Each structure stands twice: as structure tokens, then as C-alpha cells.
Amino acid sequence: MHEVVIIGSGCAGLTAAIYTARANLNPVILSGRMPLGLLTTTTVVENFPGFPEGIDGIELMQRLQKQAERFGAQLMYGAVEAVDLSGSPFKLTVDGKPMEARTIIIASGAGHRKLGLENEARLENKGVTYCATCDGALPIFRDKPLVVVGGGDSACEEASYLTRFGSKVYMVHRRDELRASRIMADRVLGNPKIEMVWNTEVTDILGETLVSGVRLRNNVTGGESTMDCAGVFIAIGHVPNTQVFRGQLAMDDHGYVQIASGASTAVPGVFVAGDCADSVYRQAITAAGMGCAAAIDCERYLAGLA
Ligand code: NAP
């Protein structure tokens, strides 16, 4: 049995690992389906304290991993398929194999929200993508018009990045103002290669084997139109990765795990950190802070059992 199992290897999970490893609790970190978390899909992280010039998302996460491993944390590649939190030791199924834990820190993060269109699923990886950093440089997008959907920081980041590859980037947003932070919004609005398409929703994605365009609806005038494009980059937020805990932990209507106090859930010995429990801040640094808090609460809980 493991003293501490950390579910998730993003900012929250790896920070919890650094702290619990330094407390000699030999944590095991389960990587999840996206090892090192969502930040690996970003370009430069400009707002993580301590990096005045910014830092590449993958490099930041590799540094966190190295720091956790330096103190004895063990990163295991695998995804949790089932959990039983009805009593300690807690039981987990990881890629078909059983595992037991005295305590669990849930840092399972969040995944990309989808538009929910039939053709979105059919054309995924055929021009529909959720990550410009991962896919933007593909030949199918070179010198072609591209569409980014969304109006938050992610959409702005994607649109700015894609101007390197596409002939033109259309940013389709359902309202007439951006949700993004001022600095990100100003970059997009001041970029001559980006054209805003306000008050507009993507109602369909067109194309047989590859994306060839989108169908749009202006939600003020009701007008319908189509736009040619080779890529649709969807950046409309995230949904918490908490399905596996449903029915065992209290959650809000959107699936975010509810914190009972500090970083503790209502189940003694189960702690939570990062995007899976945070619908408000959702920053790398706040996830890291929550990971630290979860580790400290976990350590104190185990000390109380001794
Ligand atoms: P977000 O802030 O939740 O923005 C999601 C955007 O998608 C909103 O503009 C929203 O429209 C739109 N949207 C949501 N559902 C939609 C739907 N079904 N159809 C069409 N549009 C839809 O998500 P995010 O941009 O991924 O950012 C998440 C968090 O990460 C934020 O806290 C952000 O600050 C942070 N972040 C920071 C950076 C950075 O600082 N470098 C980079 C990326 C993300 P409405 O505006 O109308 O709601």
C-alpha cells in the first residue's frame, strides 16, 4: 500500500509531489492521460512567478517533474479507471491493475470543452483540433485561412500563435467583447493577420476527409453564412476531469470537486487541488498553490493517524 497517491501530473499534482516527497511520504504520481498536464500544450508561460522572460510550458513541467523526483517522488504512467473511496485503504484501478492508498490527492485537472457538433467529432485530427501548439505547424494548415473559436485567454493565445502558419486567422466569438485578459486581448485586436468575427457561433464544420470550412450563425441578426478554412481550433474552456469520482465525492453542477475545508474533501484522507476543484482562478500558479496546500493537509492528516 502507498502512503500517498497523487492522481494527475500537472502543476497541482507535481507541486503536491514536491511537498509530500520532501516530507518523506514517498508519493506515487499517476500521470493521467496527459502526462505533465495541460501546460504542455501551451507556448510561453509569461505569468508564472520567477521567470521574467517567460518559460516554455513543457520546460516548466519537466522542471517540476525533476524537482519532485529529486526528493523521491515516483511518476507512474497510467490513468485511473475506477476508485473506491468508501474506506481506507482506498482502492484504485489503474490501467486494469489494482492499487491501494492510505491517502489520495486528486489533481486530475481539466480537459478541453467541445462544441458538441457531430462533424466536430468526425473531423477531429482532420482539421479540427483543441491545441494550436500541438498541431498548428502541420502542413495542412500552412498558408491557409484558419478559424479559432472562443474569446478567452486560450483562444487569444491560439490565434496569435497561428498567425505564424495560416494565411489569415478568423477568431469567431459568440459575444461582442473578449473575456480574455487585457494584454492577451490587445495582442489579438492589434494583429493585422487576425480578424474578429463577433456575435457569431459555429453551427457546423464542413469537409469530407479534411476540414474545408465552417457554417456560422450571427446570433444578433440571425444571419447564416459559410467561411472557407483548413483548420478549426476550438478554445472554449475546459471541463474538470472528475467523472471517475462521481457519486463518491461532492461536486458542483459542472463537476468541480467541492472542498470541505482547506484542501480536504468530505472524505477523510482524500484531498484535492488544481483545476478539477477550481472553477474560478484556473491558473498554473494557483494550481501549484493548491497542490502545496493539499500536500500539507495530507501530511498533517497522516501525522494525526500515527
Ligand atoms: P475561459 O476563460 O473559460 O473562456 C472560454 C471562452 O469560450 C469564452 O470566451 C466563452 O464565451 C467561450 N465559450 C464557452 N463555451 C462556448 C461554447 N459552447 N460555444 C462558443 N463559445 C464558448 O477559458 P480559457 O480561455 O481556456 O481560459 C481558462 C483559464 O486559463 C482562464 O482563467 C485563463 O485566464 C487561463 N489562461 C491563461 C493564459 C495566460 O495567461 N497565458 C492562457 C490560457 C488560459 P463567453 O466569453 O461568452 O463566456
PDB file of N, CA and C in Angstrom, residues 31-73:
ATOM      1  N   SER A  31       0.261   9.604 -13.842  1.00  0.00           N
ATOM      2  CA  SER A  31       0.396  10.653 -14.874  1.00  0.00           C
ATOM      3  C   SER A  31      -0.936  11.117 -15.449  1.00  0.00           C
ATOM      4  N   GLY A  32      -1.930  10.200 -15.542  1.00  0.00           N
ATOM      5  CA  GLY A  32      -3.153  10.537 -16.275  1.00  0.00           C
ATOM      6  C   GLY A  32      -2.902  10.443 -17.765  1.00  0.00           C
ATOM      7  N   ARG A  33      -3.971  10.736 -18.539  1.00  0.00           N
ATOM      8  CA  ARG A  33      -3.854  10.569 -20.000  1.00  0.00           C
ATOM      9  C   ARG A  33      -3.072  11.689 -20.665  1.00  0.00           C
ATOM     10  N   MET A  34      -2.815  12.768 -19.923  1.00  0.00           N
ATOM     11  CA  MET A  34      -1.990  13.839 -20.491  1.00  0.00           C
ATOM     12  C   MET A  34      -0.818  14.089 -19.543  1.00  0.00           C
ATOM     13  N   PRO A  35       0.246  13.261 -19.660  1.00  0.00           N
ATOM     14  CA  PRO A  35       1.370  13.409 -18.734  1.00  0.00           C
ATOM     15  C   PRO A  35       1.895  14.843 -18.684  1.00  0.00           C
ATOM     16  N   LEU A  36       2.082  15.329 -17.477  1.00  0.00           N
ATOM     17  CA  LEU A  36       2.558  16.685 -17.168  1.00  0.00           C
ATOM     18  C   LEU A  36       1.524  17.782 -17.471  1.00  0.00           C
ATOM     19  N   GLY A  37       0.303  17.354 -17.794  1.00  0.00           N
ATOM     20  CA  GLY A  37      -0.818  18.293 -17.764  1.00  0.00           C
ATOM     21  C   GLY A  37      -0.963  19.241 -18.936  1.00  0.00           C
ATOM     22  N   LEU A  38      -1.986  20.072 -18.819  1.00  0.00           N
ATOM     23  CA  LEU A  38      -2.388  20.971 -19.913  1.00  0.00           C
ATOM     24  C   LEU A  38      -1.322  22.001 -20.286  1.00  0.00           C
ATOM     25  N   LEU A  39      -0.455  22.350 -19.345  1.00  0.00           N
ATOM     26  CA  LEU A  39       0.551  23.376 -19.668  1.00  0.00           C
ATOM     27  C   LEU A  39       1.517  22.912 -20.741  1.00  0.00           C
ATOM     28  N   THR A  40       1.586  21.584 -20.951  1.00  0.00           N
ATOM     29  CA  THR A  40       2.469  21.079 -22.011  1.00  0.00           C
ATOM     30  C   THR A  40       1.932  21.459 -23.388  1.00  0.00           C
ATOM     31  N   THR A  41       0.685  21.922 -23.432  1.00  0.00           N
ATOM     32  CA  THR A  41       0.112  22.285 -24.731  1.00  0.00           C
ATOM     33  C   THR A  41       0.171  23.794 -24.960  1.00  0.00           C
ATOM     34  N   THR A  42       0.853  24.502 -24.081  1.00  0.00           N
ATOM     35  CA  THR A  42       0.916  25.946 -24.232  1.00  0.00           C
ATOM     36  C   THR A  42       2.289  26.349 -24.771  1.00  0.00           C
ATOM     37  N   THR A  43       2.398  27.560 -25.271  1.00  0.00           N
ATOM     38  CA  THR A  43       3.714  28.020 -25.744  1.00  0.00           C
ATOM     39  C   THR A  43       4.466  28.615 -24.562  1.00  0.00           C
ATOM     40  N   VAL A  44       4.569  29.904 -24.537  1.00  0.00           N
ATOM     41  CA  VAL A  44       5.326  30.538 -23.453  1.00  0.00           C
ATOM     42  C   VAL A  44       4.389  30.873 -22.297  1.00  0.00           C
ATOM     43  N   VAL A  45       4.805  30.501 -21.095  1.00  0.00           N
ATOM     44  CA  VAL A  45       4.054  30.882 -19.898  1.00  0.00           C
ATOM     45  C   VAL A  45       4.700  32.166 -19.381  1.00  0.00           C
ATOM     46  N   GLU A  46       3.938  33.246 -19.424  1.00  0.00           N
ATOM     47  CA  GLU A  46       4.541  34.546 -19.098  1.00  0.00           C
ATOM     48  C   GLU A  46       4.238  35.010 -17.692  1.00  0.00           C
ATOM     49  N   ASN A  47       3.304  34.289 -17.020  1.00  0.00           N
ATOM     50  CA  ASN A  47       2.856  34.823 -15.731  1.00  0.00           C
ATOM     51  C   ASN A  47       3.152  33.894 -14.557  1.00  0.00           C
ATOM     52  N   PHE A  48       4.058  32.935 -14.752  1.00  0.00           N
ATOM     53  CA  PHE A  48       4.449  32.094 -13.609  1.00  0.00           C
ATOM     54  C   PHE A  48       5.585  32.830 -12.897  1.00  0.00           C
ATOM     55  N   PRO A  49       5.383  33.182 -11.611  1.00  0.00           N
ATOM     56  CA  PRO A  49       6.399  33.992 -10.928  1.00  0.00           C
ATOM     57  C   PRO A  49       7.776  33.327 -10.972  1.00  0.00           C
ATOM     58  N   GLY A  50       8.790  34.148 -11.143  1.00  0.00           N
ATOM     59  CA  GLY A  50      10.152  33.628 -11.122  1.00  0.00           C
ATOM     60  C   GLY A  50      10.767  33.485 -12.492  1.00  0.00           C
ATOM     61  N   PHE A  51       9.973  33.714 -13.542  1.00  0.00           N
ATOM     62  CA  PHE A  51      10.502  33.591 -14.909  1.00  0.00           C
ATOM     63  C   PHE A  51      10.211  34.887 -15.675  1.00  0.00           C
ATOM     64  N   PRO A  52      11.012  35.926 -15.431  1.00  0.00           N
ATOM     65  CA  PRO A  52      10.692  37.239 -16.007  1.00  0.00           C
ATOM     66  C   PRO A  52      10.645  37.247 -17.530  1.00  0.00           C
ATOM     67  N   GLU A  53      11.389  36.341 -18.169  1.00  0.00           N
ATOM     68  CA  GLU A  53      11.350  36.299 -19.651  1.00  0.00           C
ATOM     69  C   GLU A  53      10.300  35.324 -20.148  1.00  0.00           C
ATOM     70  N   GLY A  54       9.564  34.685 -19.234  1.00  0.00           N
ATOM     71  CA  GLY A  54       8.625  33.632 -19.620  1.00  0.00           C
ATOM     72  C   GLY A  54       9.357  32.304 -19.709  1.00  0.00           C
ATOM     73  N   ILE A  55       8.586  31.234 -19.737  1.00  0.00           N
ATOM     74  CA  ILE A  55       9.188  29.897 -19.846  1.00  0.00           C
ATOM     75  C   ILE A  55       8.273  29.019 -20.694  1.00  0.00           C
ATOM     76  N   ASP A  56       8.877  28.180 -21.505  1.00  0.00           N
ATOM     77  CA  ASP A  56       8.126  27.237 -22.331  1.00  0.00           C
ATOM     78  C   ASP A  56       7.323  26.296 -21.423  1.00  0.00           C
ATOM     79  N   GLY A  57       6.063  26.036 -21.790  1.00  0.00           N
ATOM     80  CA  GLY A  57       5.182  25.224 -20.942  1.00  0.00           C
ATOM     81  C   GLY A  57       5.757  23.841 -20.654  1.00  0.00           C
ATOM     82  N   ILE A  58       6.292  23.193 -21.682  1.00  0.00           N
ATOM     83  CA  ILE A  58       6.838  21.838 -21.490  1.00  0.00           C
ATOM     84  C   ILE A  58       8.055  21.898 -20.563  1.00  0.00           C
ATOM     85  N   GLU A  59       8.900  22.915 -20.771  1.00  0.00           N
ATOM     86  CA  GLU A  59      10.097  23.008 -19.929  1.00  0.00           C
ATOM     87  C   GLU A  59       9.723  23.234 -18.458  1.00  0.00           C
ATOM     88  N   LEU A  60       8.723  24.078 -18.237  1.00  0.00           N
ATOM     89  CA  LEU A  60       8.293  24.329 -16.854  1.00  0.00           C
ATOM     90  C   LEU A  60       7.852  23.020 -16.199  1.00  0.00           C
ATOM     91  N   MET A  61       7.056  22.234 -16.928  1.00  0.00           N
ATOM     92  CA  MET A  61       6.540  20.994 -16.350  1.00  0.00           C
ATOM     93  C   MET A  61       7.645  19.960 -16.138  1.00  0.00           C
ATOM     94  N   GLN A  62       8.598  19.915 -17.074  1.00  0.00           N
ATOM     95  CA  GLN A  62       9.719  18.974 -16.889  1.00  0.00           C
ATOM     96  C   GLN A  62      10.567  19.363 -15.681  1.00  0.00           C
ATOM     97  N   ARG A  63      10.669  20.654 -15.444  1.00  0.00           N
ATOM     98  CA  ARG A  63      11.417  21.105 -14.269  1.00  0.00           C
ATOM     99  C   ARG A  63      10.696  20.702 -12.980  1.00  0.00           C
ATOM    100  N   LEU A  64       9.363  20.837 -12.983  1.00  0.00           N
ATOM    101  CA  LEU A  64       8.595  20.433 -11.796  1.00  0.00           C
ATOM    102  C   LEU A  64       8.762  18.932 -11.558  1.00  0.00           C
ATOM    103  N   GLN A  65       8.711  18.151 -12.648  1.00  0.00           N
ATOM    104  CA  GLN A  65       8.874  16.697 -12.523  1.00  0.00           C
ATOM    105  C   GLN A  65      10.240  16.367 -11.914  1.00  0.00           C
ATOM    106  N   LYS A  66      11.272  17.026 -12.448  1.00  0.00           N
ATOM    107  CA  LYS A  66      12.640  16.774 -11.983  1.00  0.00           C
ATOM    108  C   LYS A  66      12.762  17.118 -10.488  1.00  0.00           C
ATOM    109  N   GLN A  67      12.133  18.227 -10.118  1.00  0.00           N
ATOM    110  CA  GLN A  67      12.201  18.681  -8.720  1.00  0.00           C
ATOM    111  C   GLN A  67      11.514  17.663  -7.799  1.00  0.00           C
ATOM    112  N   ALA A  68      10.357  17.146  -8.243  1.00  0.00           N
ATOM    113  CA  ALA A  68       9.639  16.147  -7.428  1.00  0.00           C
ATOM    114  C   ALA A  68      10.455  14.854  -7.332  1.00  0.00           C
ATOM    115  N   GLU A  69      11.034  14.429  -8.452  1.00  0.00           N
ATOM    116  CA  GLU A  69      11.799  13.167  -8.455  1.00  0.00           C
ATOM    117  C   GLU A  69      13.079  13.292  -7.623  1.00  0.00           C
ATOM    118  N   ARG A  70      13.617  14.483  -7.591  1.00  0.00           N
ATOM    119  CA  ARG A  70      14.842  14.704  -6.806  1.00  0.00           C
ATOM    120  C   ARG A  70      14.627  14.343  -5.333  1.00  0.00           C
ATOM    121  N   PHE A  71      13.387  14.531  -4.864  1.00  0.00           N
ATOM    122  CA  PHE A  71      13.101  14.221  -3.458  1.00  0.00           C
ATOM    123  C   PHE A  71      12.466  12.842  -3.287  1.00  0.00           C
ATOM    124  N   GLY A  72      12.410  12.064  -4.363  1.00  0.00           N
ATOM    125  CA  GLY A  72      11.974  10.672  -4.239  1.00  0.00           C
ATOM    126  C   GLY A  72      10.571  10.379  -4.730  1.00  0.00           C
ATOM    127  N   ALA A  73       9.886  11.361  -5.302  1.00  0.00           N
ATOM    128  CA  ALA A  73       8.552  11.068  -5.858  1.00  0.00           C
ATOM    129  C   ALA A  73       8.716  10.178  -7.088  1.00  0.00           C
TER     130      ALA A  73
END
